[in-house]
Coordinates of C-alpha atoms and ligand atoms in Angstrom, one line a residue:
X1 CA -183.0 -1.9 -114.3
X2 CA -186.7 -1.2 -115.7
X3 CA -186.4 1.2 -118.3
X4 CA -186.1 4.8 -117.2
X5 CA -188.8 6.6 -118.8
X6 CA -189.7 9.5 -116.8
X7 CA -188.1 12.7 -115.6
X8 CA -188.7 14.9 -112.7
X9 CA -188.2 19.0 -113.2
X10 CA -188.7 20.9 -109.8
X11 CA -189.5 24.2 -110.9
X12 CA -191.8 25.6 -107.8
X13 CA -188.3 28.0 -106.4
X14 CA -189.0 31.4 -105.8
X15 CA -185.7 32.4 -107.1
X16 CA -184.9 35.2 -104.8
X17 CA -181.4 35.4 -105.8
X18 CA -182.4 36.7 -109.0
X19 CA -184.6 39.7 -107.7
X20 CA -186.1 41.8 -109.4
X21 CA -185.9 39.8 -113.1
X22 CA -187.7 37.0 -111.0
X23 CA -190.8 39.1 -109.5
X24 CA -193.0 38.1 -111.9
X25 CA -191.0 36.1 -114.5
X26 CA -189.8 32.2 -113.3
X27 CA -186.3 31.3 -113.0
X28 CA -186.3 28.9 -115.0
X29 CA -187.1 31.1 -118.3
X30 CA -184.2 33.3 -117.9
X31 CA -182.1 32.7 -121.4
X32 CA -178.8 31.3 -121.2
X33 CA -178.3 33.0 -125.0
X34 CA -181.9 32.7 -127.1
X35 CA -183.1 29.7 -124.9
X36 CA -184.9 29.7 -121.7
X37 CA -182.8 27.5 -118.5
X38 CA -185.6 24.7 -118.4
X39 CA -185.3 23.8 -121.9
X40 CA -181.1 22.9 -121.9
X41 CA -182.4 20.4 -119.2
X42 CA -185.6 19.3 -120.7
X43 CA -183.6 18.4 -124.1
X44 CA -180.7 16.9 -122.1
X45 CA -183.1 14.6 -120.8
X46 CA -184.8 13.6 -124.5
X47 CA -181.3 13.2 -125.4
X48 CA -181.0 10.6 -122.9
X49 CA -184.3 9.0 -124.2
X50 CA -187.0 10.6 -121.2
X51 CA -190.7 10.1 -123.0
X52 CA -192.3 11.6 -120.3
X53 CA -191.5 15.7 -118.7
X54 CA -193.1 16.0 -115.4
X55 CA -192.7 19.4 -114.0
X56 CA -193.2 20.5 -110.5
X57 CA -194.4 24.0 -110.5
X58 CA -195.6 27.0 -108.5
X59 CA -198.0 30.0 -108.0
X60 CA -196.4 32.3 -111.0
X61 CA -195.4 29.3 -113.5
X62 CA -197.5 29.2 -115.9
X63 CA -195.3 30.6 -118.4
X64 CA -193.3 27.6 -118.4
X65 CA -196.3 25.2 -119.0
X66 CA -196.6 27.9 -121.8
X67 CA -193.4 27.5 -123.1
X68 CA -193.9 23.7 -123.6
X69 CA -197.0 23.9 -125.8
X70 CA -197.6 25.6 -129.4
X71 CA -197.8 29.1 -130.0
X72 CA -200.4 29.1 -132.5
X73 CA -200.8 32.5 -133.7
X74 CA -196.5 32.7 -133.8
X75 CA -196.5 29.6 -135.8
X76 CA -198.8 31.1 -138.5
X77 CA -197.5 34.5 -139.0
X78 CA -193.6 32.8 -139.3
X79 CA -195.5 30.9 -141.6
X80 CA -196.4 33.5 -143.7
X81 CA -193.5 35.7 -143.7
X82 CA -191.5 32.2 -144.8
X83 CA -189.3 32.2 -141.5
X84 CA -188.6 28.5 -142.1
X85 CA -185.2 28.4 -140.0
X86 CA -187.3 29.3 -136.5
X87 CA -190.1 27.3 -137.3
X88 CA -188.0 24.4 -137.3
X89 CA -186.3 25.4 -133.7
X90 CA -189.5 26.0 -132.2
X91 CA -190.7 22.4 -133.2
X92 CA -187.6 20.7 -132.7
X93 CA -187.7 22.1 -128.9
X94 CA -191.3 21.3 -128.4
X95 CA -192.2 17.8 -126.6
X96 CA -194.3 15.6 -128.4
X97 CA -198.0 16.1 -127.7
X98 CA -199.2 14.5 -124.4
X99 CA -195.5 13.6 -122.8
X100 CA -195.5 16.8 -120.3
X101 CA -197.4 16.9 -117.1
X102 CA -197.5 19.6 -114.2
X103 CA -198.5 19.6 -110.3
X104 CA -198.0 22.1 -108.2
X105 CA -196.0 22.3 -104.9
X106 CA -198.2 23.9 -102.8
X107 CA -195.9 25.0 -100.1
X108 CA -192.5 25.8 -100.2
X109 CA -190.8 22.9 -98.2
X110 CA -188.0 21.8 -99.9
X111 CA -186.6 19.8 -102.8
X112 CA -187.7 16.6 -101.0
X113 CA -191.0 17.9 -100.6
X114 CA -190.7 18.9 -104.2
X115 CA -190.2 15.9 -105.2
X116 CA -192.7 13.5 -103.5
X117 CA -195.4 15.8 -105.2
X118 CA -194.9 14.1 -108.2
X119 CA -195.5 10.6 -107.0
X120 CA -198.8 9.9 -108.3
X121 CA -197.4 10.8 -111.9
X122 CA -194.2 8.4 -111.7
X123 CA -195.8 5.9 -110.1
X124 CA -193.6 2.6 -109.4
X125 CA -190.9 2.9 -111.5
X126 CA -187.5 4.3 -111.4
X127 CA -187.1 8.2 -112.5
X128 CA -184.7 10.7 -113.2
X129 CA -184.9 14.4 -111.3
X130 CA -183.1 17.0 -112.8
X131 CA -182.6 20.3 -111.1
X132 CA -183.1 23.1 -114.2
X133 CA -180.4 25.2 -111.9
X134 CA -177.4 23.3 -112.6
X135 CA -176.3 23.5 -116.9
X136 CA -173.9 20.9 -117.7
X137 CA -172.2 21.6 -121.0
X138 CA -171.2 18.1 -122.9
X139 CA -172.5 17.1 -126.1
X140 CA -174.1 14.1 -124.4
X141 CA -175.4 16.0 -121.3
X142 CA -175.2 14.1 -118.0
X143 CA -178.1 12.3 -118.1
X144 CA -177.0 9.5 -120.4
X145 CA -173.9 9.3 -118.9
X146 CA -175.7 8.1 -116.2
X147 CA -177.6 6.0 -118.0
X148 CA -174.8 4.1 -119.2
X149 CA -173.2 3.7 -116.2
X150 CA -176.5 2.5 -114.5
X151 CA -176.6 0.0 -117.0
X152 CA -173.3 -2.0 -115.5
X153 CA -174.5 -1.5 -112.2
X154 CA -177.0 -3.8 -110.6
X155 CA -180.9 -4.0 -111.0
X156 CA -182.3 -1.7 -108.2
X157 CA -180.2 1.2 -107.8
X158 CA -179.5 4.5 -107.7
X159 CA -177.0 6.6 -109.2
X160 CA -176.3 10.0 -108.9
X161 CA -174.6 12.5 -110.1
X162 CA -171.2 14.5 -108.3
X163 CA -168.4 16.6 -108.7
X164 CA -165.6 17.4 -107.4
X165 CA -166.0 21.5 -105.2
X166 CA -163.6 23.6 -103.4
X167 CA -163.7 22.6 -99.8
X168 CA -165.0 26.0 -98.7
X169 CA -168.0 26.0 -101.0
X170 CA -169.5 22.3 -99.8
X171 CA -171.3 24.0 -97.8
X172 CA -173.5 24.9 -100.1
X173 CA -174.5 21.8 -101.3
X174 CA -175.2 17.9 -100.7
X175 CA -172.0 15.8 -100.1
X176 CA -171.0 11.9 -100.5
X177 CA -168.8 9.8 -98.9
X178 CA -166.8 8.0 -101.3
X179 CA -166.2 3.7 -101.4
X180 CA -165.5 0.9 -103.4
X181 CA -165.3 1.6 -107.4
X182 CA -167.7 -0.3 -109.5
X183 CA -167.4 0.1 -113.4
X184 CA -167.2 4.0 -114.1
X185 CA -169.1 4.6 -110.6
X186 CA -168.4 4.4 -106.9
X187 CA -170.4 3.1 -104.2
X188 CA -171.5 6.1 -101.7
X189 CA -171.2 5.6 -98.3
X190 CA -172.6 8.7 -96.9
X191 CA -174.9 11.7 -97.7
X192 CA -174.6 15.2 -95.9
X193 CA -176.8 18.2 -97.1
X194 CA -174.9 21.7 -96.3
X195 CA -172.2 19.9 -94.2
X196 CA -170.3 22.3 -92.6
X197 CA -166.5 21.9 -94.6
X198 CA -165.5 20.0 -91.4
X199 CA -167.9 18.0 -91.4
X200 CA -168.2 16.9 -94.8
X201 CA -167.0 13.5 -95.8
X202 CA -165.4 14.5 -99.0
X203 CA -165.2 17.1 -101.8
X204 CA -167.5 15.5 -103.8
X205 CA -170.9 17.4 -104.2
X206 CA -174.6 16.4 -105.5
X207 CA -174.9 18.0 -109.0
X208 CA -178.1 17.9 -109.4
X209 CA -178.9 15.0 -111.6
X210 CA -180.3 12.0 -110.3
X211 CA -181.3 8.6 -111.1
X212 CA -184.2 7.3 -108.2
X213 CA -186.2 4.1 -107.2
X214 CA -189.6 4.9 -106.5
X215 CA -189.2 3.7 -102.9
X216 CA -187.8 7.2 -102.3
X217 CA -191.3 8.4 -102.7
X218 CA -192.2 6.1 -99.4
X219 CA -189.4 7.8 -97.6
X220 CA -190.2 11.5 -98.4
X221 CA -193.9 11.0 -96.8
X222 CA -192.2 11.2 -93.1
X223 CA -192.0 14.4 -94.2
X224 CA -189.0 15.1 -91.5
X225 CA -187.2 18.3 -91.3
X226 CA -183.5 18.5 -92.5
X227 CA -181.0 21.0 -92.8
X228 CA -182.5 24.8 -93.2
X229 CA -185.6 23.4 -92.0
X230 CA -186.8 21.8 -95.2
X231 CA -187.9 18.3 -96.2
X232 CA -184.5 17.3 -97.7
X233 CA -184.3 14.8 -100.5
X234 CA -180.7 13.8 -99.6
X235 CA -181.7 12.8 -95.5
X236 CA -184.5 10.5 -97.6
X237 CA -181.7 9.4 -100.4
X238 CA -179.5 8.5 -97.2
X239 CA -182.0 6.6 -95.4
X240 CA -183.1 4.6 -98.9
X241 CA -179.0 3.6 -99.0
X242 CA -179.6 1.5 -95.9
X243 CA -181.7 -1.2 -98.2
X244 CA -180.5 -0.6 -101.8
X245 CA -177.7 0.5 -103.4
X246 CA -176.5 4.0 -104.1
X247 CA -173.7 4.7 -106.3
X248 CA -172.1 8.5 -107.8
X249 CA -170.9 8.7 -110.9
X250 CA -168.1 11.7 -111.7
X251 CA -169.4 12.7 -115.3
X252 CA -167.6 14.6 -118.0
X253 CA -169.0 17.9 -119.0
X254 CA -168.8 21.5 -117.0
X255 CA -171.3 22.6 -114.9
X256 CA -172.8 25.6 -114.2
X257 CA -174.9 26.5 -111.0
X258 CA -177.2 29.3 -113.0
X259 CA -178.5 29.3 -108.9
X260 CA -176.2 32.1 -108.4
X261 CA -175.4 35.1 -110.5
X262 CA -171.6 34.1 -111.5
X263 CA -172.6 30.7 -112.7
X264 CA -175.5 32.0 -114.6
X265 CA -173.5 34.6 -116.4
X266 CA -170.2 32.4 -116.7
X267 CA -173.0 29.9 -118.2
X268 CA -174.1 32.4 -120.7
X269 CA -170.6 33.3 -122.2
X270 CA -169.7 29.4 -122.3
X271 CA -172.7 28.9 -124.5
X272 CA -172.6 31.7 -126.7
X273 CA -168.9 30.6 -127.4
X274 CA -170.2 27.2 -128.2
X275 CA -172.4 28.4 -130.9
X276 CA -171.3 29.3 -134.5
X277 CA -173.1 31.7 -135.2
X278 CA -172.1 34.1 -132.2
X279 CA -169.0 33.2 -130.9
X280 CA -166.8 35.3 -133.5
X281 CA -168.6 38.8 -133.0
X282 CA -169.1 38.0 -129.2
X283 CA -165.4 36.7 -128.7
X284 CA -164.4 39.9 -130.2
X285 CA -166.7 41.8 -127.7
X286 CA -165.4 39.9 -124.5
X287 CA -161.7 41.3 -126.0
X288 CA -162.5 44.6 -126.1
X289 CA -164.5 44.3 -122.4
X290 CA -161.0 42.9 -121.2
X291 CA -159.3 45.8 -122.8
X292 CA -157.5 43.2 -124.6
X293 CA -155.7 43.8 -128.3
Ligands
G1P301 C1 -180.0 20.9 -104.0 C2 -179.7 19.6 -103.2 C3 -178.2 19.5 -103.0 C4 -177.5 19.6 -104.3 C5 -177.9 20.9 -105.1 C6 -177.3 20.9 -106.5 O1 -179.7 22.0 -103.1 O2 -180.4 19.6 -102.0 O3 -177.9 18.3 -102.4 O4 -176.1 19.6 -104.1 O5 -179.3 21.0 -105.2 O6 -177.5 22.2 -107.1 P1 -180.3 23.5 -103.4 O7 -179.5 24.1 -104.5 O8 -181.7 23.4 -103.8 O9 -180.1 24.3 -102.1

């Protein structure tokens, strides 16, 4: 496979679930603990070796192109007052100068659609997309899980990332049909988005980390109408399986959807446990909450 050097970040979502914390703020920038959703994915993809951030955006984003730059004035007065320890975290979490881009979904027509707006700035190599909804807590991230799997897998493909759901809550997402096992990976044989449970072909759903060919891009420009009415990127994944191949990948690590409000919050207590310097004081917190001893 050519090297994978660039990532995809659709971040153009209304994020109506969210209402009103979302009117005028972006998803994306809600914390999960002291950091904003979009950078936990933007670092799991530098950890996987990404050089180049390309964000898909949206009328009331700028903050997150804001976010990914230098805050000049902030930077000098932690200077002066000596505040060494979040000088350093606000560089190490910066991108290196000239390695983000941003275009703009102009309409709200669906991941797809998302997607095949950032065409021009992948160009004709292969890309990762990761959705900034879906946290997945390993010390590696998913990313280069998948990465190393695509690596014993053949030239052209594409991988993508599943897990295993509840059969009542497939509905909810994109589904695979399961087939033969290659190294860590399976081939997939089908692709469903929002299958009813019946109708789904397994309990295996989309996470939300992909690795692409750019012939996908040729495929979204039908620009056909899939489940919900929206330009699906899974209808355009399933009709790319017909001339390469497509493999899943179950990876370790926990997810969490931060889509809804459960996963969000679940996502906020699993990471403040995580960290050192919280999880005594908030452990003891939780107890009391539970009215445990
Ligand atoms: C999107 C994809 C779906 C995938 C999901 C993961 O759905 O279309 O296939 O399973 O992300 O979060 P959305 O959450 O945008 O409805």
């Amino acid at each position: 496979m050519k090297p994978l050097r660039k990532a995809i970040f659709p971040v153009a979502g209304l994020g109506t679930r969210f209402l009103p914390a979302t009117k005028a703020m972006p998803k994306e920038m809600l914390p999960v603990v002291d950091r904003p959703l979009i950078q936990y994915v933007v670092d799991e993809a530098r950890q996987a070796g990404i050089e180049h951030f390309i964000f898909v955006t949206g009328r009331n984003k700028n903050i997150i192109e804001d976010h990914f730059d230098r805050q000049f004035e902030l930077e000098l007065t932690l200077n002066e007052r000596g505040r060494r320890e979040e000088l350093s975290t606000l560089s190490r979490d910066l991108p290196g100068p000239g390695t983000t881009s941003f275009t703009r979904q102009q309409s709200p027509l669906g991941l797809g659609h998302a997607v095949w707006c950032a065409r021009e700035l992948v160009g004709n190599e292969p890309f990762a997309l990761l959705l900034p909804d879906v946290l997945v807590q390993h010390p590696r991230g998913c990313l280069a899980q998948m990465i190393d799997a695509a690596r014993e897998l053949d030239g052209a493909s594409n991988i993508i990332a599943v897990e295993e759901a509840p059969k009542d809550r497939v509905s909810s997402y994109g589904v695979v049909g399961v087939g033969a096992s290659k190294g860590k990976a399976f081939a997939i044989t089908q692709m469903v988005e929002k299958p009813k449970p019946a109708d789904a072909p397994s309990n295996l759903i989309i996470t939300g980390r992909y690795i692409l060919q750019p012939e996908i891009f040729g495929l979204l420009a039908k620009q056909e109408r899939g489940a919900g009415g929206e330009i699906q990127l899974t209808d355009a994944m399933l009709a790319l399986q017909r001339t390469q191949s497509f493999y899943g990948l179950k990876f370790e690590g926990r997810t969490f959807d931060c889509g809804s409000k459960v996963g969000f919050l679940a996502a906020n207590v699993a990471y403040a446990l995580a960290r050192d310097d919280i999880a005594p004081a908030f452990r003891a917190e939780i107890k009391k909450l539970l009215g445990e001893p």
